[in-house]
C-alpha atoms as a printed R data frame, in Angstrom:
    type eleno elety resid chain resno       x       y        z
1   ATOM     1    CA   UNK     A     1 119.868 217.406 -145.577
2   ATOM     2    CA   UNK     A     2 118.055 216.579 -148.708
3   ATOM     3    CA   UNK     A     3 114.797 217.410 -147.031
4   ATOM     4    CA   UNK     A     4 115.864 220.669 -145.844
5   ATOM     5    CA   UNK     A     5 116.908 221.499 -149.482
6   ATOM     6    CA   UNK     A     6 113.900 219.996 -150.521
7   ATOM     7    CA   UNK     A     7 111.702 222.663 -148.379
8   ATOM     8    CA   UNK     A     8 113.612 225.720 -148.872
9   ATOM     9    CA   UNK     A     9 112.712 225.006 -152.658
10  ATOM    10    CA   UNK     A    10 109.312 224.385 -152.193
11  ATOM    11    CA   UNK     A    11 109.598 227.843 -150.174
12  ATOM    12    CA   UNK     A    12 111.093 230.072 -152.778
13  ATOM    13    CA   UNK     A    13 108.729 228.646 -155.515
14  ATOM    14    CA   UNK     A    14 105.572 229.608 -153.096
15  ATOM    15    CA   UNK     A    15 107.348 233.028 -152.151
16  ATOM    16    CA   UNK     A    16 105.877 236.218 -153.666
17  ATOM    17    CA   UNK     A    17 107.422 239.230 -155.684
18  ATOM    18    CA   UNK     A    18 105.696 241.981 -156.109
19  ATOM    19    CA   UNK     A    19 105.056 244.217 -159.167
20  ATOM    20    CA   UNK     A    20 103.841 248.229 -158.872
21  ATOM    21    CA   UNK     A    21 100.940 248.345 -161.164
22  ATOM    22    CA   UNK     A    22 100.539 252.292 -160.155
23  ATOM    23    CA   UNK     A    23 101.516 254.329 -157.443
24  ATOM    24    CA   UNK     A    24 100.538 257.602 -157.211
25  ATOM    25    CA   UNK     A    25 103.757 258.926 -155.638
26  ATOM    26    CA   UNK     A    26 105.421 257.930 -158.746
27  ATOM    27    CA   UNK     A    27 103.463 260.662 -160.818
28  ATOM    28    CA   UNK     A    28 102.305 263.461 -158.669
29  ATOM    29    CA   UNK     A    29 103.516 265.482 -155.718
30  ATOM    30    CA   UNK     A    30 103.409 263.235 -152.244
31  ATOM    31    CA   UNK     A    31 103.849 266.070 -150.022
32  ATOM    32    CA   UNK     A    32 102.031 266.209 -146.736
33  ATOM    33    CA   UNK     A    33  99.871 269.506 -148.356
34  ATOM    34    CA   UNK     A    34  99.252 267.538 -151.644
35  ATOM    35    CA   UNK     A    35  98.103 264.183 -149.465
36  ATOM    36    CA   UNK     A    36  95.273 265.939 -147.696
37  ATOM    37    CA   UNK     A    37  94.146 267.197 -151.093
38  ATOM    38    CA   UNK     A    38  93.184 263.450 -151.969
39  ATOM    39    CA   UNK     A    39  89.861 262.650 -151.681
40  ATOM    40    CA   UNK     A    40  87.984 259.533 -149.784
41  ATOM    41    CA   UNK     A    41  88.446 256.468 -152.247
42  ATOM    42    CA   UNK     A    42  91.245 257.643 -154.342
43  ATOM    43    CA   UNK     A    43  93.727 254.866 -155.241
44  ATOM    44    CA   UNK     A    44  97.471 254.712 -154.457
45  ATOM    45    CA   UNK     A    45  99.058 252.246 -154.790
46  ATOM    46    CA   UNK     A    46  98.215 249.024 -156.869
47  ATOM    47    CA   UNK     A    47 101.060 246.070 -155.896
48  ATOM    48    CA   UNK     A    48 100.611 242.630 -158.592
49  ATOM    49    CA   UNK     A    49 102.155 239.524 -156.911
50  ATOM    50    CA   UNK     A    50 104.010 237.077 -158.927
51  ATOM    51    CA   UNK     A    51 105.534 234.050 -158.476
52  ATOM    52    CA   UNK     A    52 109.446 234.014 -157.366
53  ATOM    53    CA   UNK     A    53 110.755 232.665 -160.397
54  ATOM    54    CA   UNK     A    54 109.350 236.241 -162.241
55  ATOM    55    CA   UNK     A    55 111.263 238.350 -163.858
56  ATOM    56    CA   UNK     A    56 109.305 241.552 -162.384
57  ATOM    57    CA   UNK     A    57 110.950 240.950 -158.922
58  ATOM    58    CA   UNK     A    58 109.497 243.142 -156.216
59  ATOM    59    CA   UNK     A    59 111.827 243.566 -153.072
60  ATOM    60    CA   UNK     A    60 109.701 243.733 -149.452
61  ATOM    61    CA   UNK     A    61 112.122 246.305 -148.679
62  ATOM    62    CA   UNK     A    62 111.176 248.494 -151.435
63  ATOM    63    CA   UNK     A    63 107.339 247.660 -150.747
64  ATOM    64    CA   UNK     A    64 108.373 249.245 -146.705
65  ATOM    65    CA   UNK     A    65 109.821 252.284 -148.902
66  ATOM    66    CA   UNK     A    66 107.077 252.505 -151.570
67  ATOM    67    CA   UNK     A    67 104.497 252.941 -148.014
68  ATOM    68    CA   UNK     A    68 106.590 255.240 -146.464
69  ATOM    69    CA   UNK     A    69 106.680 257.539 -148.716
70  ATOM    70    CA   UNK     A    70 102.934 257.368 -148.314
71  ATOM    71    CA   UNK     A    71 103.293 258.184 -144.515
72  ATOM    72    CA   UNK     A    72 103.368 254.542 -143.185
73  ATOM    73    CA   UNK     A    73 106.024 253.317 -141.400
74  ATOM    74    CA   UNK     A    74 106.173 249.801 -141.868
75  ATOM    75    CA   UNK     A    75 109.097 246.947 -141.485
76  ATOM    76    CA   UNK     A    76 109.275 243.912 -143.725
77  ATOM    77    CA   UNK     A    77 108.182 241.721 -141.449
78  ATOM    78    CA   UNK     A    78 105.339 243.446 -140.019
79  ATOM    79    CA   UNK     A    79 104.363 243.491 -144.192
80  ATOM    80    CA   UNK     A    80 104.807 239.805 -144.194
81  ATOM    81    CA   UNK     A    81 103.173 238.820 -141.267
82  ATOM    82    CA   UNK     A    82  99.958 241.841 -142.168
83  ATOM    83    CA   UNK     A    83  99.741 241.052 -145.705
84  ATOM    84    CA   UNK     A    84 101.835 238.880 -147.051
85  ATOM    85    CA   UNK     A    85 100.663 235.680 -144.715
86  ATOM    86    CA   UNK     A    86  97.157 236.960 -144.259
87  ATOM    87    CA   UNK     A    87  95.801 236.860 -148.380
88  ATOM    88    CA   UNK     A    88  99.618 235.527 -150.286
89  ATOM    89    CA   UNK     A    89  99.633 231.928 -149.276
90  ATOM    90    CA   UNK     A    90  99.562 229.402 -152.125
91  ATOM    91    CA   UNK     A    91  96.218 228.166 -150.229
92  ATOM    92    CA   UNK     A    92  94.244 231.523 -150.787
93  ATOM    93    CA   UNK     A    93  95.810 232.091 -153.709
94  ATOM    94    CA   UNK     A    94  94.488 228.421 -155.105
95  ATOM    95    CA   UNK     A    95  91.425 229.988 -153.695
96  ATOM    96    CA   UNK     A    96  91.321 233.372 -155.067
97  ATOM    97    CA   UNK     A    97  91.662 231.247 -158.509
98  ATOM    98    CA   UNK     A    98  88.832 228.772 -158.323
99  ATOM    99    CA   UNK     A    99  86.806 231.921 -156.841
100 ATOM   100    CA   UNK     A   100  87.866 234.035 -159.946
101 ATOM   101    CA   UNK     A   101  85.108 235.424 -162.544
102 ATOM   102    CA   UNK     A   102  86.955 233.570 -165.421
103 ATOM   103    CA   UNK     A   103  86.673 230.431 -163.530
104 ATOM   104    CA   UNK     A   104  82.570 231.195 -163.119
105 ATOM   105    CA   UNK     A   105  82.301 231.861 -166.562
106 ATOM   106    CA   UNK     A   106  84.542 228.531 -167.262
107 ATOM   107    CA   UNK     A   107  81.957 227.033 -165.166
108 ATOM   108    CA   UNK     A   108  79.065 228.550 -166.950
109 ATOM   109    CA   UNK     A   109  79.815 227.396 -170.368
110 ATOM   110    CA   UNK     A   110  80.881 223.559 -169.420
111 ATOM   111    CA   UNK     A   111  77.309 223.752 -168.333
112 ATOM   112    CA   UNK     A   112  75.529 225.097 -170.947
113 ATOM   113    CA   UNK     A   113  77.389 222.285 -173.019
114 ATOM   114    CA   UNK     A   114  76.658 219.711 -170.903
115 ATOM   115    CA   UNK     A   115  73.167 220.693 -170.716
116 ATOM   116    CA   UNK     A   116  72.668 221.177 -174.570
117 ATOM   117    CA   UNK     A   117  74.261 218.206 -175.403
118 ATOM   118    CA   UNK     A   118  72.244 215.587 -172.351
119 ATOM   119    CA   UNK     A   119  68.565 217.721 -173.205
120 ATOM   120    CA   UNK     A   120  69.378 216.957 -177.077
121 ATOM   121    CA   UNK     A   121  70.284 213.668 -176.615
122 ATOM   122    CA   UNK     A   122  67.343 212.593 -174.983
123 ATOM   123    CA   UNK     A   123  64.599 214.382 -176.799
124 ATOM   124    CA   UNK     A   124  66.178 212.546 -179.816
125 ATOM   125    CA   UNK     A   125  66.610 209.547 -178.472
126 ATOM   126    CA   UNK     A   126  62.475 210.003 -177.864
127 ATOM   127    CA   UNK     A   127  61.674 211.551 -181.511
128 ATOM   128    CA   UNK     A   128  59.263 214.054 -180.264
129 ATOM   129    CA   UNK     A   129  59.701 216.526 -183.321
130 ATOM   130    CA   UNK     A   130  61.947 217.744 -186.222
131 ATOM   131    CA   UNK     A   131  65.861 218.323 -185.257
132 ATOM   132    CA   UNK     A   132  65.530 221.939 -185.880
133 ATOM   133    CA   UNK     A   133  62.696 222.531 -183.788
134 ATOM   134    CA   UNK     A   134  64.414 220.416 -180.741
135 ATOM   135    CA   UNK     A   135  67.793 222.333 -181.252
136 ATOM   136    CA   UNK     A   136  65.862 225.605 -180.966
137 ATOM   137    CA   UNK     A   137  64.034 224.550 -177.338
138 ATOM   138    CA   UNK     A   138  67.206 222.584 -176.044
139 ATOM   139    CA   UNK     A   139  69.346 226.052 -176.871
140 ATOM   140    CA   UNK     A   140  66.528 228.231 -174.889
141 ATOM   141    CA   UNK     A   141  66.413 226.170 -171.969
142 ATOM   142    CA   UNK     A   142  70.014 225.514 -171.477
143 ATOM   143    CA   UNK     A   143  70.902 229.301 -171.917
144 ATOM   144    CA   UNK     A   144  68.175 230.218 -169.250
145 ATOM   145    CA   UNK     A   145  69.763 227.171 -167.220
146 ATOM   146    CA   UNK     A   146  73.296 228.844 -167.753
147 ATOM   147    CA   UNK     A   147  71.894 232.179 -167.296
148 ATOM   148    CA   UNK     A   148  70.776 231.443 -163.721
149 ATOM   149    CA   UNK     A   149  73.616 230.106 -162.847
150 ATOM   150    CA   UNK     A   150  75.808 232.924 -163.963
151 ATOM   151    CA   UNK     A   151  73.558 235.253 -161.986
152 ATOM   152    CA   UNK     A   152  74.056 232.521 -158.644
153 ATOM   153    CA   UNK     A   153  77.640 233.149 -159.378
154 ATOM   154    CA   UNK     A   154  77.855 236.693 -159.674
155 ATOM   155    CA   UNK     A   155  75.742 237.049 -156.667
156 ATOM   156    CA   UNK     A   156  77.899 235.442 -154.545
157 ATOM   157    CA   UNK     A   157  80.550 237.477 -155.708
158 ATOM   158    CA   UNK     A   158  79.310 240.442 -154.380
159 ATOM   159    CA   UNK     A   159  79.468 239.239 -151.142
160 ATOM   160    CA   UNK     A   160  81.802 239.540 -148.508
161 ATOM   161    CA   UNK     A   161  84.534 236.708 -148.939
162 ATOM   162    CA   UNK     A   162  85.367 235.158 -145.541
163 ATOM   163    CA   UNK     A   163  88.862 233.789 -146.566
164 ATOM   164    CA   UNK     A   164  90.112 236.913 -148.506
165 ATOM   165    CA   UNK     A   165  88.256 240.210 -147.578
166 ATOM   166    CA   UNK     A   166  88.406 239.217 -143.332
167 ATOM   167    CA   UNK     A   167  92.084 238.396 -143.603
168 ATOM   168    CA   UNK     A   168  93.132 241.707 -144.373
169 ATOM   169    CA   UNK     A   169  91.007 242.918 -141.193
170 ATOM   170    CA   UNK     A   170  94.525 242.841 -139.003
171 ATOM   171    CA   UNK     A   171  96.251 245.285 -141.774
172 ATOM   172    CA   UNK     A   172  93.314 247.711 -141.960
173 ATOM   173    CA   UNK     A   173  93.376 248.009 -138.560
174 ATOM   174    CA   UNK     A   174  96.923 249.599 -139.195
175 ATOM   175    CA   UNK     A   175  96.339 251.449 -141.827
176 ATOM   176    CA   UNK     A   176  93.097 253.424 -141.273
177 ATOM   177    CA   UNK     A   177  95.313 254.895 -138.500
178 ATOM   178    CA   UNK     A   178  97.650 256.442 -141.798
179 ATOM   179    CA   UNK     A   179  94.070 257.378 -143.635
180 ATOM   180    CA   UNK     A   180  94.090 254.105 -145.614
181 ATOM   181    CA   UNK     A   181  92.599 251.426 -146.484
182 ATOM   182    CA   UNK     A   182  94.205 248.134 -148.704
183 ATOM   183    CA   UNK     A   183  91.608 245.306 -150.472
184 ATOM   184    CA   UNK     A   184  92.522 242.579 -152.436
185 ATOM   185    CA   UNK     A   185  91.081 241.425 -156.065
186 ATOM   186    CA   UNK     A   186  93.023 238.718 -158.495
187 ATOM   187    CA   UNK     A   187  93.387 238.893 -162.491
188 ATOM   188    CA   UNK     A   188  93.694 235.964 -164.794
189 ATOM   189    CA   UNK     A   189  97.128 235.837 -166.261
190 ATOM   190    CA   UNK     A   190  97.544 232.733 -168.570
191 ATOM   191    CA   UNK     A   191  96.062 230.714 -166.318
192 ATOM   192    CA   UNK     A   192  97.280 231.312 -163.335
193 ATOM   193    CA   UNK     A   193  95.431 233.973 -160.301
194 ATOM   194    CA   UNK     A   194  97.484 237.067 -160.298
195 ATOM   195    CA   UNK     A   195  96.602 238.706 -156.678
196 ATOM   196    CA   UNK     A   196  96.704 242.449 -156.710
197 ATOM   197    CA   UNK     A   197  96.527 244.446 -153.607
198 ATOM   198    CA   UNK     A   198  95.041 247.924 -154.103
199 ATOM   199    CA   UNK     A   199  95.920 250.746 -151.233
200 ATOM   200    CA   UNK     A   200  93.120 253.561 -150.931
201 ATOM   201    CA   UNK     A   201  92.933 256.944 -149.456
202 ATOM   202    CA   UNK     A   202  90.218 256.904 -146.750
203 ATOM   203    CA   UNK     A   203  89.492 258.648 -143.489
204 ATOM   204    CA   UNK     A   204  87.622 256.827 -141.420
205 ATOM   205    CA   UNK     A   205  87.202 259.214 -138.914
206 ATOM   206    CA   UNK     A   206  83.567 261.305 -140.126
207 ATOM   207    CA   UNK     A   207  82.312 257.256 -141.049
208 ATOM   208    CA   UNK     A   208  83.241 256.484 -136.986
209 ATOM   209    CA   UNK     A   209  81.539 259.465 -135.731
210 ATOM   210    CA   UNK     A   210  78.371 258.808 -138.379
211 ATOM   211    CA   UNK     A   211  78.234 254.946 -137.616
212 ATOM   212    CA   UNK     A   212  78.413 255.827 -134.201
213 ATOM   213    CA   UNK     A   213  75.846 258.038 -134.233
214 ATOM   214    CA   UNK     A   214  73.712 255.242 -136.214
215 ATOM   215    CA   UNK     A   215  74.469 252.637 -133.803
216 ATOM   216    CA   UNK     A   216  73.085 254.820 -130.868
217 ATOM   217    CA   UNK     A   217  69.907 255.481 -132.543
218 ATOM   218    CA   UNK     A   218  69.303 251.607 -133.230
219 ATOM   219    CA   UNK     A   219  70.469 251.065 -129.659
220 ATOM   220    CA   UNK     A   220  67.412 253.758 -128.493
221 ATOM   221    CA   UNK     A   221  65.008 253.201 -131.352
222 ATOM   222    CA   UNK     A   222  65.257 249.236 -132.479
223 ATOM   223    CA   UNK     A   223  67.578 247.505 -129.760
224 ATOM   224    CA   UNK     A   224  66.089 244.318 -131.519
225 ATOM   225    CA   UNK     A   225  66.933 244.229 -134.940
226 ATOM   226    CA   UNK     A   226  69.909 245.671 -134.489
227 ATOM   227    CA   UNK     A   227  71.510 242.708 -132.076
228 ATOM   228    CA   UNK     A   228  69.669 240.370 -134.706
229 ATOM   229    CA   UNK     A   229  71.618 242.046 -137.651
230 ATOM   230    CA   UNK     A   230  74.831 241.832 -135.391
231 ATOM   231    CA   UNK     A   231  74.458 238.351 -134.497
232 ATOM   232    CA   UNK     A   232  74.255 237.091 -137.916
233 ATOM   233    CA   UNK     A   233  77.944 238.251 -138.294
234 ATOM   234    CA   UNK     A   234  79.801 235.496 -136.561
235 ATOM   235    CA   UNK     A   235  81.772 232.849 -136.959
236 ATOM   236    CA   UNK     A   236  82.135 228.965 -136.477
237 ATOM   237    CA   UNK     A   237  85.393 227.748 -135.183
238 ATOM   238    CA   UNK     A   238  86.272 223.583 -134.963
239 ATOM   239    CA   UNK     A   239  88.894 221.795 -132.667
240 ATOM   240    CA   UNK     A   240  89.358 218.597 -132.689
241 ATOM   241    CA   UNK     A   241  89.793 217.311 -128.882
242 ATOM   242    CA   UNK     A   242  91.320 213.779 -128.645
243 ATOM   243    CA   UNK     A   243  90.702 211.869 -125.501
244 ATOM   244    CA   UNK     A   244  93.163 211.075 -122.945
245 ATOM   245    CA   UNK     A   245  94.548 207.301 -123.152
246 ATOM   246    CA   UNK     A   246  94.807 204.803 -120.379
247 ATOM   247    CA   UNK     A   247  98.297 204.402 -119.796
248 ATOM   248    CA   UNK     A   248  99.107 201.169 -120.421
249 ATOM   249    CA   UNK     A   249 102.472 200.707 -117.459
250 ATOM   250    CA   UNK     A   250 102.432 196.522 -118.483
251 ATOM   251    CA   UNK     A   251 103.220 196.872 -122.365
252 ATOM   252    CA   UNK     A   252 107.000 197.597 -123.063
253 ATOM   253    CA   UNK     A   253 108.769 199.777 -125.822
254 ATOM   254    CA   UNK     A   254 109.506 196.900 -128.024
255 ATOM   255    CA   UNK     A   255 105.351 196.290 -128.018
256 ATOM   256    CA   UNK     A   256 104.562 199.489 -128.721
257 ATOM   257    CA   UNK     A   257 103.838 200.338 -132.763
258 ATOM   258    CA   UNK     A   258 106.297 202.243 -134.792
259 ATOM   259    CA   UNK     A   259 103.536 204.269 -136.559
260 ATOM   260    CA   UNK     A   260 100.536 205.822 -135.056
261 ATOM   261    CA   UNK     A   261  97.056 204.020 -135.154
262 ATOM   262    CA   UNK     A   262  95.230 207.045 -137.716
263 ATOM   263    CA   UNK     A   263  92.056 205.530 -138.148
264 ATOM   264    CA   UNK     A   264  91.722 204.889 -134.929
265 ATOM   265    CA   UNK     A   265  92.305 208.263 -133.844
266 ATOM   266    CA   UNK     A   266  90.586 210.223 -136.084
267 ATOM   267    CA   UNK     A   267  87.470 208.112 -134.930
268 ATOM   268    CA   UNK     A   268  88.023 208.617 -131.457
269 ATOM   269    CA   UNK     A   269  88.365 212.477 -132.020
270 ATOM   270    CA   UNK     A   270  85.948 214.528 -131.313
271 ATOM   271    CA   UNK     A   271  84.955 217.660 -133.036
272 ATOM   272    CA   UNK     A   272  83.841 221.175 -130.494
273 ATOM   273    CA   UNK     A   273  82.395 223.547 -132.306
274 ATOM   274    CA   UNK     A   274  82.301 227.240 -131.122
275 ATOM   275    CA   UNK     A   275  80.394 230.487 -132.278
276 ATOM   276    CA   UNK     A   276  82.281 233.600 -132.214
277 ATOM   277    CA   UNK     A   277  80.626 236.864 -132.287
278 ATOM   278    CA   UNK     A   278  82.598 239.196 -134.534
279 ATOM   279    CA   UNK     A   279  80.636 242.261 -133.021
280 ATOM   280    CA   UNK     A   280  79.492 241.442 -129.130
281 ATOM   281    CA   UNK     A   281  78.160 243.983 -127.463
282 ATOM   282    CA   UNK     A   282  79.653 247.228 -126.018
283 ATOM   283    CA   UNK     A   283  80.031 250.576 -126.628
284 ATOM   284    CA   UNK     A   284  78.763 252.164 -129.716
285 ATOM   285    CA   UNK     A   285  82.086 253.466 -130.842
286 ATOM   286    CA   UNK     A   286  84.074 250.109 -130.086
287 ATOM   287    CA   UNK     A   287  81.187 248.333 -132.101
288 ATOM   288    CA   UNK     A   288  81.516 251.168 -135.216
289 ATOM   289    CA   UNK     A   289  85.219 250.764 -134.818
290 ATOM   290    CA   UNK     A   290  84.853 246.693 -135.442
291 ATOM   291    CA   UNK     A   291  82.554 247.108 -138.150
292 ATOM   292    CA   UNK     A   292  84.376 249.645 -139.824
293 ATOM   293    CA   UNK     A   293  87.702 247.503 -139.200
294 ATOM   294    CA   UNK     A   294  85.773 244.384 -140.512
295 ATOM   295    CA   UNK     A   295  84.179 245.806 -143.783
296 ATOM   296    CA   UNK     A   296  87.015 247.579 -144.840
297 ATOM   297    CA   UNK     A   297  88.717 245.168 -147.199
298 ATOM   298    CA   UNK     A   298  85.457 243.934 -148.659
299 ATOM   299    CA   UNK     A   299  84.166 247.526 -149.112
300 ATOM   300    CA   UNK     A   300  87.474 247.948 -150.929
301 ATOM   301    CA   UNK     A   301  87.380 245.104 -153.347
302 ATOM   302    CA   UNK     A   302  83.734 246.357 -154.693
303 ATOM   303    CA   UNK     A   303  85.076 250.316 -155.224
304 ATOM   304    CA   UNK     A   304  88.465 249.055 -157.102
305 ATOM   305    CA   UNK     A   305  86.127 246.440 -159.005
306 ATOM   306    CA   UNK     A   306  83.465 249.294 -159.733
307 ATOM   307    CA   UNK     A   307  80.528 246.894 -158.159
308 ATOM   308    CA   UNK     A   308  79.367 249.278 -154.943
309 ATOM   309    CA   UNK     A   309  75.865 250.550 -155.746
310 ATOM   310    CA   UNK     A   310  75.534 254.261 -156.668
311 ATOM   311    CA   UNK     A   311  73.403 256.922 -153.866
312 ATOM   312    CA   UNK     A   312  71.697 259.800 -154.546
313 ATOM   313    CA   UNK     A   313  73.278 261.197 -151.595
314 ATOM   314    CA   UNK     A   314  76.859 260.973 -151.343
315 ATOM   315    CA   UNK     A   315  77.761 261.682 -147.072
316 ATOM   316    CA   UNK     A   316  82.023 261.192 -147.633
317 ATOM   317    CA   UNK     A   317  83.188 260.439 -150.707
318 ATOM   318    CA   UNK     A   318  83.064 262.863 -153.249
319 ATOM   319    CA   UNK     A   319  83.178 261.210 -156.737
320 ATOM   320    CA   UNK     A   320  80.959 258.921 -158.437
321 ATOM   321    CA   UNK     A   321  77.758 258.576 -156.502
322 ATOM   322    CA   UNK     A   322  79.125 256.045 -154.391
323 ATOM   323    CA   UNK     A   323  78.040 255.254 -151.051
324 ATOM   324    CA   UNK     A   324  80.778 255.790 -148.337
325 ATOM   325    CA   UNK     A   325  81.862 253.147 -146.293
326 ATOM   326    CA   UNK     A   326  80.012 254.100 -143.496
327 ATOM   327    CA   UNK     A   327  76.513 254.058 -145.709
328 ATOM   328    CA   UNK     A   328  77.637 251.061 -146.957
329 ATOM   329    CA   UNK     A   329  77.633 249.191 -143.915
330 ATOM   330    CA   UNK     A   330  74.567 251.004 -142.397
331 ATOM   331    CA   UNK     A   331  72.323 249.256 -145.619
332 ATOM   332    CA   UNK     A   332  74.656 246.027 -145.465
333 ATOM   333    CA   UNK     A   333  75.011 245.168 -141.899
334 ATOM   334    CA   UNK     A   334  72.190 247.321 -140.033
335 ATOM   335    CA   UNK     A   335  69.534 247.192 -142.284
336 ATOM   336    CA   UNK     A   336  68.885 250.861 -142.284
337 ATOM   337    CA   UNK     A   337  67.219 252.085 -145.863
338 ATOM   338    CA   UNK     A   338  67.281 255.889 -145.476
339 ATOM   339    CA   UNK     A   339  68.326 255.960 -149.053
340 ATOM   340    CA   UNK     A   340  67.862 253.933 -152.257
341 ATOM   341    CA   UNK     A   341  70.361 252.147 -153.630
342 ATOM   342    CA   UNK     A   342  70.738 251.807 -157.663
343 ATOM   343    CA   UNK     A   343  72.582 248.250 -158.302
344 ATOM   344    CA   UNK     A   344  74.842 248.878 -161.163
C-alpha cells in the first residue's frame, strides 16, 4: 500500500501542467474567414510545461479546448498519448536539458578553464618565457580550443534531433490534416529545462504536390543518388533475445533460487540488431508524404528558433526569406541545390 502511494507520488511530481505563452485566438479574430488569412509559418499557439507542483497549472482539458478553437478536435488522451508521452517524459526532458544551448555554453567555458589553467601550468612548470607573454599564448589557444568546440556544438544543434524532433512525427501526422504543424524547443528557467511546444500554421498540401513532383524527377533523372540520400535516413533498432533454458524436471522448488541469476543472464543475452528504413521505396507521393511527416517537427524547431537559412526564392511561405518546408527538405534530404542557401 505504501508502494502504491509511493508511485502515484512519484507520478504527480513527473506530471506536466501547461502554461499558454501566446495563442493567437486569444488576441485576434479565429473565425474560419480570418484562419485562411494566416499565412504558411505563422505561430499559434505557444504551450510552456511546468512541473505539477507549479502554480501556473494548465488543465489537458483546456489544452483540447485551446485546439479546438483552432479547428482540431482533439480528446485528452489522444493529447497525452500524441504529445504529452511522445517529447514530456522526465527522460526527454533530462534530455532536452543536457542538449540545451546553456548547457553547451556551460560546457564551453569549463573548458576554456580547464584548458587555460593545464596549458599555463605546464609552460610554467617548464619556464619557457616571461608570465605575461605565456598568459597571452595560453589565452589564444584555449579560446580557439573553446571556439571550436562551441562551433561542434552549435553544429550539432542544427541538426535533426532523433529523440525530440522524430517523436512528434505521430502528432504531425494529425495535425497537417488541420493545416498545422507543432515543434518542440526548451528554455532555461533557473536551472531547470522548460519544454515549450510551439503550434504553426502550415499547409502542406502545395509542399506534397512540389516534393512530389521533385521526387519523380530524381526517380527519372538520378534514381541513384536519390535511394542513396534515402537510405541514409534510417534507423537502428536492438532486442535483446535470451535463449531458451533446458528444463531442468530433476531439481525441485525448494532448489530453485529466490532471485534471478543477472549476470548470468545478461551474458547469455544476445543483442539483434535491425535497420529500419524510415523512407523504403514506393510511390512518390507516399514517399513525399513520409518525408514531409518526418521533417516536420525539426523544420519547426529551426523557424520558431530563427536558425532555417534564408532563399532568394521564397516557393510557400511568404515572410522572411525562408525556405518552405518542402525546399527545405529538397536541399536537406535530396541533395538538390537549385538555389543558394545564406546560413544565418
Amino acid at each position: 500500500m505504501a508502494l502504491g502511494k509511493n508511485q502515484a507520488g512519484a507520478d504527480k511530481k513527473d506530471e506536466l501542467s501547461f502554461s499558454v505563452s501566446y495563442c493567437w485566438s486569444q488576441t485576434e479574430d479565429h473565425s474560419a474567414h480570418r484562419r485562411e488569412e494566416l499565412l504558411n509559418g505563422q505561430v499559434l499557439m505557444v504551450l510552456s510545461a511546468h512541473q505539477g507542483g507549479s502554480p501556473a497549472h494548465f488543465d489537458t482539458n483546456l489544452c483540447a479546448a485551446r485546439l479546438k478553437s483552432l479547428g482540431i478536435q482533439m480528446t485528452t488522451d489522444q493529447w497525452r498519448n500524441l504529445v504529452q508521452s511522445a517529447v514530456l517524459e522526465p527522460e526527454v526532458r533530462k534530455y532536452m536539458f543536457y542538449n540545451s544551448r546553456v548547457f553547451g555554453i556551460a560546457i564551453t567555458v569549463v573548458f576554456y578553464v580547464t584548458l587555460w589553467i593545464n596549458l599555463y601550468s605546464t609552460l610554467q612548470i617548464y619556464s619557457l618565457g616571461q608570465s605575461w607573454k605565456i598568459s597571452i599564448l595560453v589565452t589564444l589557444a584555449a579560446l580557439v580550443a573553446a571556439l571550436v568546440i562551441r562551433f561542434i556544438i552549435h553544429h550539432h544543434h542544427g541538426k535533426m534531433n532523433m529523440n525530440t524532433d522524430m517523436r512528434l512525427v505521430a502528432a504531425n501526422e494529425v495535425f497537417m490534416k488541420h493545416e498545422l504543424l507543432v515543434g518542440v524547443t526548451d528554455k532555461l528557467d533557473q536551472l531547470h529545462s522548460i519544454p515549450q511546444l510551439w503550434f504553426v500554421r502550415f499547409n502542406v498540401e502545395p509542399c506534397l504536390q512540389s516534393l512530389e513532383e521533385s521526387i519523380i524527377e530524381m526517380k527519372r533523372n538520378q534514381e541513384s543518388v536519390l535511394r542513396h540520400n534515402l537510405d541514409e535516413l534510417c534507423l537502428i533498432t536492438e532486442t535483446a533475445i535470451f535463449p531458451a533454458q533446458e528444463e531442468r524436471a530433476e531439481s525441485s522448488l525448494e532448489e530453485a533460487p529466490l532471485l534471478p541469476d543477472t549476470k548470468t543472464r545478461s551474458r547469455s543475452a544476445l543483442t539483434c540488431r535491425e535497420l529500419l528504413q524510415l523512407i523504403p521505396d514506393g510511390a512518390p507521393k507516399v514517399m513525399a508524404l513520409q518525408l514531409l511527416t518526418i521533417y516536420s517537427g525539426y523544420y519547426v524547431r529551426l523557424l520558431v528558433s530563427n536558425q532555417l537559412p534564408e532563399v532568394p526564392v521564397r516557393r510557400h511561405v511568404m515572410f522572411n526569406h525562408i525556405p518552405c518546408l518542402c525546399q527545405f527538405i529538397e536541399f536537406t534530404v535530396l541533395g538538390k541545390r537549385c538555389f543558394s542557401f545564406k546560413l544565418r
